[in-house]
């Protein structure tokens, strides 16, 4: 696991183990290295596999054993249990609304009025609301990128800059990328 100013990155060893679904190598990872892979591992353990072999059944048991007792697994399972089809439809409506409004952040389909600041709202939210808050913030940034016409800009984000929620926000972003990835297909390349 690489570390840069407090940020952690997946090591090449862990990446290759995940890429090849090498459960023996995954089992050898340290807890901090494994934490970075949790959203992918939890989804892998929950989804019906295309591979119905006995060997995969054994590998899946080992993955489940790795995940048991890890506190963050329950919140990731809850995040994976929402209706992603409805979330994607709302995100598309939000994109259209932002496009029509010229990028203003006034109205939102994904997030109704916030009672508190974004990070406090994130902390007190259920899994669906966490996904919605994060997706809305991400769409606002994406819209700003489109409006910038390739010019440099700085957009602060209370949610994305909070070290307290970094792991949880990273889990949400990973899950959004896995399950609502079509929303991100229309980012212009400069």
PDB file of N, CA, C and O in Angstrom, residues 72-143:
ATOM      1  N   UNK A  72     -16.584  -2.268   8.117  1.00  0.00           N
ATOM      2  CA  UNK A  72     -17.077  -1.482   6.980  1.00  0.00           C
ATOM      3  C   UNK A  72     -17.905  -2.307   5.996  1.00  0.00           C
ATOM      4  O   UNK A  72     -18.645  -1.740   5.190  1.00  0.00           O
ATOM      5  N   UNK A  73     -17.819  -3.625   6.063  1.00  0.00           N
ATOM      6  CA  UNK A  73     -18.532  -4.485   5.111  1.00  0.00           C
ATOM      7  C   UNK A  73     -20.039  -4.262   5.182  1.00  0.00           C
ATOM      8  O   UNK A  73     -20.713  -4.183   4.151  1.00  0.00           O
ATOM      9  N   UNK A  74     -20.588  -4.130   6.375  1.00  0.00           N
ATOM     10  CA  UNK A  74     -22.039  -3.952   6.510  1.00  0.00           C
ATOM     11  C   UNK A  74     -22.526  -2.679   5.830  1.00  0.00           C
ATOM     12  O   UNK A  74     -23.575  -2.676   5.185  1.00  0.00           O
ATOM     13  N   UNK A  75     -21.770  -1.581   5.964  1.00  0.00           N
ATOM     14  CA  UNK A  75     -22.203  -0.345   5.310  1.00  0.00           C
ATOM     15  C   UNK A  75     -22.070  -0.459   3.793  1.00  0.00           C
ATOM     16  O   UNK A  75     -22.880   0.102   3.054  1.00  0.00           O
ATOM     17  N   UNK A  76     -21.090  -1.196   3.312  1.00  0.00           N
ATOM     18  CA  UNK A  76     -20.931  -1.394   1.866  1.00  0.00           C
ATOM     19  C   UNK A  76     -22.062  -2.272   1.327  1.00  0.00           C
ATOM     20  O   UNK A  76     -22.616  -1.996   0.268  1.00  0.00           O
ATOM     21  N   UNK A  77     -22.429  -3.305   2.072  1.00  0.00           N
ATOM     22  CA  UNK A  77     -23.563  -4.151   1.677  1.00  0.00           C
ATOM     23  C   UNK A  77     -24.829  -3.298   1.593  1.00  0.00           C
ATOM     24  O   UNK A  77     -25.610  -3.413   0.637  1.00  0.00           O
ATOM     25  N   UNK A  78     -25.023  -2.410   2.564  1.00  0.00           N
ATOM     26  CA  UNK A  78     -26.198  -1.532   2.543  1.00  0.00           C
ATOM     27  C   UNK A  78     -26.166  -0.610   1.323  1.00  0.00           C
ATOM     28  O   UNK A  78     -27.197  -0.395   0.676  1.00  0.00           O
ATOM     29  N   UNK A  79     -24.995  -0.088   0.982  1.00  0.00           N
ATOM     30  CA  UNK A  79     -24.874   0.766  -0.209  1.00  0.00           C
ATOM     31  C   UNK A  79     -25.197  -0.010  -1.479  1.00  0.00           C
ATOM     32  O   UNK A  79     -25.788   0.530  -2.414  1.00  0.00           O
ATOM     33  N   UNK A  80     -24.803  -1.272  -1.525  1.00  0.00           N
ATOM     34  CA  UNK A  80     -25.042  -2.095  -2.716  1.00  0.00           C
ATOM     35  C   UNK A  80     -26.484  -2.578  -2.819  1.00  0.00           C
ATOM     36  O   UNK A  80     -26.863  -3.162  -3.829  1.00  0.00           O
ATOM     37  N   UNK A  81     -27.284  -2.333  -1.788  1.00  0.00           N
ATOM     38  CA  UNK A  81     -28.649  -2.854  -1.744  1.00  0.00           C
ATOM     39  C   UNK A  81     -29.707  -1.865  -2.225  1.00  0.00           C
ATOM     40  O   UNK A  81     -30.891  -2.154  -2.150  1.00  0.00           O
ATOM     41  N   UNK A  82     -29.302  -0.708  -2.723  1.00  0.00           N
ATOM     42  CA  UNK A  82     -30.291   0.280  -3.167  1.00  0.00           C
ATOM     43  C   UNK A  82     -30.704   0.003  -4.613  1.00  0.00           C
ATOM     44  O   UNK A  82     -30.079  -0.795  -5.312  1.00  0.00           O
ATOM     45  N   UNK A  83     -31.732   0.697  -5.066  1.00  0.00           N
ATOM     46  CA  UNK A  83     -32.237   0.560  -6.431  1.00  0.00           C
ATOM     47  C   UNK A  83     -31.392   1.460  -7.349  1.00  0.00           C
ATOM     48  O   UNK A  83     -31.640   2.665  -7.444  1.00  0.00           O
ATOM     49  N   UNK A  84     -30.404   0.879  -8.000  1.00  0.00           N
ATOM     50  CA  UNK A  84     -29.492   1.657  -8.830  1.00  0.00           C
ATOM     51  C   UNK A  84     -30.125   2.105 -10.139  1.00  0.00           C
ATOM     52  O   UNK A  84     -29.723   3.114 -10.707  1.00  0.00           O
ATOM     53  N   UNK A  85     -31.134   1.391 -10.601  1.00  0.00           N
ATOM     54  CA  UNK A  85     -31.827   1.812 -11.823  1.00  0.00           C
ATOM     55  C   UNK A  85     -32.526   3.154 -11.583  1.00  0.00           C
ATOM     56  O   UNK A  85     -32.389   4.089 -12.382  1.00  0.00           O
ATOM     57  N   UNK A  86     -33.242   3.261 -10.474  1.00  0.00           N
ATOM     58  CA  UNK A  86     -33.923   4.514 -10.137  1.00  0.00           C
ATOM     59  C   UNK A  86     -32.912   5.626  -9.881  1.00  0.00           C
ATOM     60  O   UNK A  86     -33.113   6.779 -10.289  1.00  0.00           O
ATOM     61  N   UNK A  87     -31.815   5.299  -9.216  1.00  0.00           N
ATOM     62  CA  UNK A  87     -30.769   6.286  -8.953  1.00  0.00           C
ATOM     63  C   UNK A  87     -30.184   6.809 -10.259  1.00  0.00           C
ATOM     64  O   UNK A  87     -29.976   8.016 -10.428  1.00  0.00           O
ATOM     65  N   UNK A  88     -29.935   5.921 -11.212  1.00  0.00           N
ATOM     66  CA  UNK A  88     -29.386   6.333 -12.501  1.00  0.00           C
ATOM     67  C   UNK A  88     -30.375   7.220 -13.259  1.00  0.00           C
ATOM     68  O   UNK A  88     -29.982   8.209 -13.875  1.00  0.00           O
ATOM     69  N   UNK A  89     -31.657   6.884 -13.204  1.00  0.00           N
ATOM     70  CA  UNK A  89     -32.665   7.716 -13.871  1.00  0.00           C
ATOM     71  C   UNK A  89     -32.694   9.121 -13.267  1.00  0.00           C
ATOM     72  O   UNK A  89     -32.743  10.112 -13.993  1.00  0.00           O
ATOM     73  N   UNK A  90     -32.657   9.201 -11.933  1.00  0.00           N
ATOM     74  CA  UNK A  90     -32.643  10.504 -11.274  1.00  0.00           C
ATOM     75  C   UNK A  90     -31.372  11.275 -11.606  1.00  0.00           C
ATOM     76  O   UNK A  90     -31.405  12.496 -11.773  1.00  0.00           O
ATOM     77  N   UNK A  91     -30.256  10.577 -11.709  1.00  0.00           N
ATOM     78  CA  UNK A  91     -28.989  11.239 -12.053  1.00  0.00           C
ATOM     79  C   UNK A  91     -29.057  11.803 -13.467  1.00  0.00           C
ATOM     80  O   UNK A  91     -28.560  12.907 -13.725  1.00  0.00           O
ATOM     81  N   UNK A  92     -29.666  11.078 -14.379  1.00  0.00           N
ATOM     82  CA  UNK A  92     -29.813  11.589 -15.752  1.00  0.00           C
ATOM     83  C   UNK A  92     -30.699  12.841 -15.771  1.00  0.00           C
ATOM     84  O   UNK A  92     -30.406  13.817 -16.473  1.00  0.00           O
ATOM     85  N   UNK A  93     -31.785  12.816 -14.992  1.00  0.00           N
ATOM     86  CA  UNK A  93     -32.651  13.999 -14.898  1.00  0.00           C
ATOM     87  C   UNK A  93     -31.879  15.176 -14.304  1.00  0.00           C
ATOM     88  O   UNK A  93     -32.035  16.315 -14.734  1.00  0.00           O
ATOM     89  N   UNK A  94     -31.058  14.885 -13.308  1.00  0.00           N
ATOM     90  CA  UNK A  94     -30.228  15.924 -12.683  1.00  0.00           C
ATOM     91  C   UNK A  94     -29.258  16.515 -13.707  1.00  0.00           C
ATOM     92  O   UNK A  94     -29.078  17.730 -13.762  1.00  0.00           O
ATOM     93  N   UNK A  95     -28.644  15.670 -14.515  1.00  0.00           N
ATOM     94  CA  UNK A  95     -27.730  16.153 -15.551  1.00  0.00           C
ATOM     95  C   UNK A  95     -28.466  17.075 -16.526  1.00  0.00           C
ATOM     96  O   UNK A  95     -27.953  18.128 -16.896  1.00  0.00           O
ATOM     97  N   UNK A  96     -29.658  16.666 -16.933  1.00  0.00           N
ATOM     98  CA  UNK A  96     -30.438  17.482 -17.856  1.00  0.00           C
ATOM     99  C   UNK A  96     -30.822  18.812 -17.223  1.00  0.00           C
ATOM    100  O   UNK A  96     -30.752  19.864 -17.862  1.00  0.00           O
ATOM    101  N   UNK A  97     -31.228  18.773 -15.963  1.00  0.00           N
ATOM    102  CA  UNK A  97     -31.596  19.987 -15.246  1.00  0.00           C
ATOM    103  C   UNK A  97     -30.411  20.937 -15.136  1.00  0.00           C
ATOM    104  O   UNK A  97     -30.533  22.135 -15.390  1.00  0.00           O
ATOM    105  N   UNK A  98     -29.252  20.400 -14.802  1.00  0.00           N
ATOM    106  CA  UNK A  98     -28.042  21.228 -14.689  1.00  0.00           C
ATOM    107  C   UNK A  98     -27.656  21.806 -16.053  1.00  0.00           C
ATOM    108  O   UNK A  98     -27.220  22.945 -16.142  1.00  0.00           O
ATOM    109  N   UNK A  99     -27.821  21.011 -17.101  1.00  0.00           N
ATOM    110  CA  UNK A  99     -27.486  21.481 -18.446  1.00  0.00           C
ATOM    111  C   UNK A  99     -28.417  22.624 -18.853  1.00  0.00           C
ATOM    112  O   UNK A  99     -27.975  23.646 -19.385  1.00  0.00           O
ATOM    113  N   UNK A 100     -29.720  22.456 -18.613  1.00  0.00           N
ATOM    114  CA  UNK A 100     -30.697  23.487 -18.965  1.00  0.00           C
ATOM    115  C   UNK A 100     -30.503  24.745 -18.140  1.00  0.00           C
ATOM    116  O   UNK A 100     -30.686  25.854 -18.631  1.00  0.00           O
ATOM    117  N   UNK A 101     -30.134  24.577 -16.877  1.00  0.00           N
ATOM    118  CA  UNK A 101     -29.980  25.728 -15.982  1.00  0.00           C
ATOM    119  C   UNK A 101     -28.614  26.378 -16.129  1.00  0.00           C
ATOM    120  O   UNK A 101     -28.282  27.290 -15.380  1.00  0.00           O
ATOM    121  N   UNK A 102     -27.816  25.896 -17.053  1.00  0.00           N
ATOM    122  CA  UNK A 102     -26.494  26.478 -17.256  1.00  0.00           C
ATOM    123  C   UNK A 102     -25.532  26.185 -16.126  1.00  0.00           C
ATOM    124  O   UNK A 102     -24.643  26.971 -15.846  1.00  0.00           O
ATOM    125  N   UNK A 103     -25.754  25.056 -15.479  1.00  0.00           N
ATOM    126  CA  UNK A 103     -24.812  24.639 -14.442  1.00  0.00           C
ATOM    127  C   UNK A 103     -25.103  25.174 -13.067  1.00  0.00           C
ATOM    128  O   UNK A 103     -24.340  24.950 -12.143  1.00  0.00           O
ATOM    129  N   UNK A 104     -26.192  25.913 -12.890  1.00  0.00           N
ATOM    130  CA  UNK A 104     -26.466  26.446 -11.552  1.00  0.00           C
ATOM    131  C   UNK A 104     -26.756  25.317 -10.587  1.00  0.00           C
ATOM    132  O   UNK A 104     -27.260  24.266 -10.959  1.00  0.00           O
ATOM    133  N   UNK A 105     -26.447  25.548  -9.355  1.00  0.00           N
ATOM    134  CA  UNK A 105     -26.637  24.526  -8.325  1.00  0.00           C
ATOM    135  C   UNK A 105     -27.920  24.745  -7.544  1.00  0.00           C
ATOM    136  O   UNK A 105     -28.081  24.230  -6.459  1.00  0.00           O
ATOM    137  N   UNK A 106     -28.866  25.538  -8.077  1.00  0.00           N
ATOM    138  CA  UNK A 106     -30.082  25.869  -7.356  1.00  0.00           C
ATOM    139  C   UNK A 106     -30.955  24.669  -7.073  1.00  0.00           C
ATOM    140  O   UNK A 106     -31.208  24.326  -5.926  1.00  0.00           O
ATOM    141  N   UNK A 107     -31.456  24.022  -8.095  1.00  0.00           N
ATOM    142  CA  UNK A 107     -32.362  22.899  -7.920  1.00  0.00           C
ATOM    143  C   UNK A 107     -31.599  21.586  -8.072  1.00  0.00           C
ATOM    144  O   UNK A 107     -30.602  21.511  -8.757  1.00  0.00           O
ATOM    145  N   UNK A 108     -32.161  20.564  -7.424  1.00  0.00           N
ATOM    146  CA  UNK A 108     -31.552  19.241  -7.530  1.00  0.00           C
ATOM    147  C   UNK A 108     -32.630  18.183  -7.439  1.00  0.00           C
ATOM    148  O   UNK A 108     -33.529  18.269  -6.607  1.00  0.00           O
ATOM    149  N   UNK A 109     -32.529  17.212  -8.302  1.00  0.00           N
ATOM    150  CA  UNK A 109     -33.438  16.071  -8.259  1.00  0.00           C
ATOM    151  C   UNK A 109     -32.909  15.032  -7.284  1.00  0.00           C
ATOM    152  O   UNK A 109     -33.663  14.375  -6.582  1.00  0.00           O
ATOM    153  N   UNK A 110     -31.598  14.910  -7.216  1.00  0.00           N
ATOM    154  CA  UNK A 110     -30.978  13.901  -6.356  1.00  0.00           C
ATOM    155  C   UNK A 110     -31.025  14.273  -4.882  1.00  0.00           C
ATOM    156  O   UNK A 110     -31.134  13.406  -4.023  1.00  0.00           O
ATOM    157  N   UNK A 111     -30.929  15.564  -4.585  1.00  0.00           N
ATOM    158  CA  UNK A 111     -30.820  15.998  -3.193  1.00  0.00           C
ATOM    159  C   UNK A 111     -31.799  17.137  -2.941  1.00  0.00           C
ATOM    160  O   UNK A 111     -31.727  18.166  -3.598  1.00  0.00           O
ATOM    161  N   UNK A 112     -32.703  16.923  -1.994  1.00  0.00           N
ATOM    162  CA  UNK A 112     -33.579  18.018  -1.593  1.00  0.00           C
ATOM    163  C   UNK A 112     -32.803  18.921  -0.647  1.00  0.00           C
ATOM    164  O   UNK A 112     -31.640  18.680  -0.358  1.00  0.00           O
ATOM    165  N   UNK A 113     -33.428  19.944  -0.159  1.00  0.00           N
ATOM    166  CA  UNK A 113     -32.749  20.908   0.697  1.00  0.00           C
ATOM    167  C   UNK A 113     -31.970  20.222   1.807  1.00  0.00           C
ATOM    168  O   UNK A 113     -32.480  19.336   2.477  1.00  0.00           O
ATOM    169  N   UNK A 114     -30.737  20.680   1.995  1.00  0.00           N
ATOM    170  CA  UNK A 114     -29.900  20.147   3.060  1.00  0.00           C
ATOM    171  C   UNK A 114     -30.240  20.857   4.368  1.00  0.00           C
ATOM    172  O   UNK A 114     -30.328  22.078   4.411  1.00  0.00           O
ATOM    173  N   UNK A 115     -30.425  20.076   5.416  1.00  0.00           N
ATOM    174  CA  UNK A 115     -30.711  20.647   6.729  1.00  0.00           C
ATOM    175  C   UNK A 115     -29.438  21.151   7.394  1.00  0.00           C
ATOM    176  O   UNK A 115     -29.470  22.072   8.189  1.00  0.00           O
ATOM    177  N   UNK A 116     -28.324  20.508   7.090  1.00  0.00           N
ATOM    178  CA  UNK A 116     -27.036  20.821   7.699  1.00  0.00           C
ATOM    179  C   UNK A 116     -26.011  20.927   6.573  1.00  0.00           C
ATOM    180  O   UNK A 116     -26.358  20.860   5.410  1.00  0.00           O
ATOM    181  N   UNK A 117     -24.756  21.061   6.904  1.00  0.00           N
ATOM    182  CA  UNK A 117     -23.711  21.064   5.894  1.00  0.00           C
ATOM    183  C   UNK A 117     -23.648  19.708   5.207  1.00  0.00           C
ATOM    184  O   UNK A 117     -24.182  18.704   5.699  1.00  0.00           O
ATOM    185  N   UNK A 118     -22.978  19.664   4.082  1.00  0.00           N
ATOM    186  CA  UNK A 118     -22.922  18.445   3.277  1.00  0.00           C
ATOM    187  C   UNK A 118     -22.309  17.267   4.031  1.00  0.00           C
ATOM    188  O   UNK A 118     -22.830  16.155   3.980  1.00  0.00           O
ATOM    189  N   UNK A 119     -21.215  17.501   4.746  1.00  0.00           N
ATOM    190  CA  UNK A 119     -20.581  16.379   5.449  1.00  0.00           C
ATOM    191  C   UNK A 119     -21.434  15.884   6.607  1.00  0.00           C
ATOM    192  O   UNK A 119     -21.527  14.677   6.830  1.00  0.00           O
ATOM    193  N   UNK A 120     -22.064  16.794   7.330  1.00  0.00           N
ATOM    194  CA  UNK A 120     -22.940  16.378   8.431  1.00  0.00           C
ATOM    195  C   UNK A 120     -24.155  15.633   7.884  1.00  0.00           C
ATOM    196  O   UNK A 120     -24.601  14.631   8.455  1.00  0.00           O
ATOM    197  N   UNK A 121     -24.662  16.104   6.774  1.00  0.00           N
ATOM    198  CA  UNK A 121     -25.789  15.434   6.117  1.00  0.00           C
ATOM    199  C   UNK A 121     -25.381  14.019   5.686  1.00  0.00           C
ATOM    200  O   UNK A 121     -26.127  13.061   5.848  1.00  0.00           O
ATOM    201  N   UNK A 122     -24.168  13.897   5.140  1.00  0.00           N
ATOM    202  CA  UNK A 122     -23.636  12.599   4.725  1.00  0.00           C
ATOM    203  C   UNK A 122     -23.550  11.659   5.927  1.00  0.00           C
ATOM    204  O   UNK A 122     -23.952  10.497   5.849  1.00  0.00           O
ATOM    205  N   UNK A 123     -23.047  12.172   7.027  1.00  0.00           N
ATOM    206  CA  UNK A 123     -22.880  11.354   8.230  1.00  0.00           C
ATOM    207  C   UNK A 123     -24.208  10.796   8.740  1.00  0.00           C
ATOM    208  O   UNK A 123     -24.282   9.647   9.153  1.00  0.00           O
ATOM    209  N   UNK A 124     -25.255  11.591   8.680  1.00  0.00           N
ATOM    210  CA  UNK A 124     -26.549  11.199   9.250  1.00  0.00           C
ATOM    211  C   UNK A 124     -27.489  10.543   8.236  1.00  0.00           C
ATOM    212  O   UNK A 124     -28.640  10.269   8.570  1.00  0.00           O
ATOM    213  N   UNK A 125     -27.006  10.282   7.054  1.00  0.00           N
ATOM    214  CA  UNK A 125     -27.876   9.775   5.986  1.00  0.00           C
ATOM    215  C   UNK A 125     -27.888   8.266   5.900  1.00  0.00           C
ATOM    216  O   UNK A 125     -26.939   7.595   6.293  1.00  0.00           O
ATOM    217  N   UNK A 126     -28.987   7.762   5.330  1.00  0.00           N
ATOM    218  CA  UNK A 126     -29.072   6.338   5.012  1.00  0.00           C
ATOM    219  C   UNK A 126     -28.265   6.085   3.734  1.00  0.00           C
ATOM    220  O   UNK A 126     -27.818   7.031   3.078  1.00  0.00           O
ATOM    221  N   UNK A 127     -28.049   4.827   3.377  1.00  0.00           N
ATOM    222  CA  UNK A 127     -27.208   4.521   2.208  1.00  0.00           C
ATOM    223  C   UNK A 127     -27.660   5.184   0.902  1.00  0.00           C
ATOM    224  O   UNK A 127     -26.821   5.708   0.162  1.00  0.00           O
ATOM    225  N   UNK A 128     -28.949   5.182   0.628  1.00  0.00           N
ATOM    226  CA  UNK A 128     -29.424   5.799  -0.614  1.00  0.00           C
ATOM    227  C   UNK A 128     -29.126   7.297  -0.622  1.00  0.00           C
ATOM    228  O   UNK A 128     -28.660   7.845  -1.621  1.00  0.00           O
ATOM    229  N   UNK A 129     -29.369   7.935   0.473  1.00  0.00           N
ATOM    230  CA  UNK A 129     -29.107   9.386   0.561  1.00  0.00           C
ATOM    231  C   UNK A 129     -27.602   9.662   0.416  1.00  0.00           C
ATOM    232  O   UNK A 129     -27.217  10.637  -0.213  1.00  0.00           O
ATOM    233  N   UNK A 130     -26.761   8.813   0.965  1.00  0.00           N
ATOM    234  CA  UNK A 130     -25.308   8.986   0.810  1.00  0.00           C
ATOM    235  C   UNK A 130     -24.909   8.902  -0.661  1.00  0.00           C
ATOM    236  O   UNK A 130     -24.097   9.684  -1.143  1.00  0.00           O
ATOM    237  N   UNK A 131     -25.486   7.932  -1.359  1.00  0.00           N
ATOM    238  CA  UNK A 131     -25.209   7.804  -2.788  1.00  0.00           C
ATOM    239  C   UNK A 131     -25.686   9.045  -3.535  1.00  0.00           C
ATOM    240  O   UNK A 131     -24.983   9.576  -4.404  1.00  0.00           O
ATOM    241  N   UNK A 132     -26.871   9.528  -3.187  1.00  0.00           N
ATOM    242  CA  UNK A 132     -27.438  10.705  -3.843  1.00  0.00           C
ATOM    243  C   UNK A 132     -26.602  11.957  -3.574  1.00  0.00           C
ATOM    244  O   UNK A 132     -26.347  12.750  -4.477  1.00  0.00           O
ATOM    245  N   UNK A 133     -26.197  12.150  -2.328  1.00  0.00           N
ATOM    246  CA  UNK A 133     -25.385  13.320  -1.976  1.00  0.00           C
ATOM    247  C   UNK A 133     -24.065  13.314  -2.752  1.00  0.00           C
ATOM    248  O   UNK A 133     -23.651  14.333  -3.309  1.00  0.00           O
ATOM    249  N   UNK A 134     -23.417  12.166  -2.766  1.00  0.00           N
ATOM    250  CA  UNK A 134     -22.127  12.052  -3.441  1.00  0.00           C
ATOM    251  C   UNK A 134     -22.282  12.230  -4.949  1.00  0.00           C
ATOM    252  O   UNK A 134     -21.498  12.940  -5.587  1.00  0.00           O
ATOM    253  N   UNK A 135     -23.299  11.606  -5.510  1.00  0.00           N
ATOM    254  CA  UNK A 135     -23.527  11.724  -6.952  1.00  0.00           C
ATOM    255  C   UNK A 135     -23.871  13.157  -7.343  1.00  0.00           C
ATOM    256  O   UNK A 135     -23.379  13.672  -8.347  1.00  0.00           O
ATOM    257  N   UNK A 136     -24.667  13.829  -6.545  1.00  0.00           N
ATOM    258  CA  UNK A 136     -25.008  15.218  -6.830  1.00  0.00           C
ATOM    259  C   UNK A 136     -23.766  16.104  -6.807  1.00  0.00           C
ATOM    260  O   UNK A 136     -23.569  16.959  -7.678  1.00  0.00           O
ATOM    261  N   UNK A 137     -22.907  15.899  -5.813  1.00  0.00           N
ATOM    262  CA  UNK A 137     -21.661  16.669  -5.722  1.00  0.00           C
ATOM    263  C   UNK A 137     -20.758  16.366  -6.916  1.00  0.00           C
ATOM    264  O   UNK A 137     -20.145  17.264  -7.496  1.00  0.00           O
ATOM    265  N   UNK A 138     -20.681  15.118  -7.300  1.00  0.00           N
ATOM    266  CA  UNK A 138     -19.864  14.717  -8.441  1.00  0.00           C
ATOM    267  C   UNK A 138     -20.400  15.317  -9.745  1.00  0.00           C
ATOM    268  O   UNK A 138     -19.628  15.805 -10.582  1.00  0.00           O
ATOM    269  N   UNK A 139     -21.706  15.298  -9.919  1.00  0.00           N
ATOM    270  CA  UNK A 139     -22.297  15.885 -11.127  1.00  0.00           C
ATOM    271  C   UNK A 139     -22.056  17.395 -11.181  1.00  0.00           C
ATOM    272  O   UNK A 139     -21.850  17.947 -12.267  1.00  0.00           O
ATOM    273  N   UNK A 140     -22.075  18.056 -10.023  1.00  0.00           N
ATOM    274  CA  UNK A 140     -21.787  19.497  -9.995  1.00  0.00           C
ATOM    275  C   UNK A 140     -20.365  19.760 -10.478  1.00  0.00           C
ATOM    276  O   UNK A 140     -20.120  20.700 -11.241  1.00  0.00           O
ATOM    277  N   UNK A 141     -19.432  18.934 -10.047  1.00  0.00           N
ATOM    278  CA  UNK A 141     -18.036  19.090 -10.474  1.00  0.00           C
ATOM    279  C   UNK A 141     -17.903  18.776 -11.958  1.00  0.00           C
ATOM    280  O   UNK A 141     -17.218  19.492 -12.699  1.00  0.00           O
ATOM    281  N   UNK A 142     -18.561  17.705 -12.409  1.00  0.00           N
ATOM    282  CA  UNK A 142     -18.512  17.363 -13.837  1.00  0.00           C
ATOM    283  C   UNK A 142     -19.067  18.501 -14.683  1.00  0.00           C
ATOM    284  O   UNK A 142     -18.512  18.827 -15.741  1.00  0.00           O
ATOM    285  N   UNK A 143     -20.136  19.114 -14.226  1.00  0.00           N
ATOM    286  CA  UNK A 143     -20.741  20.226 -14.948  1.00  0.00           C
ATOM    287  C   UNK A 143     -19.788  21.418 -15.002  1.00  0.00           C
ATOM    288  O   UNK A 143     -19.680  22.098 -16.018  1.00  0.00           O
TER     289      UNK A 143
END
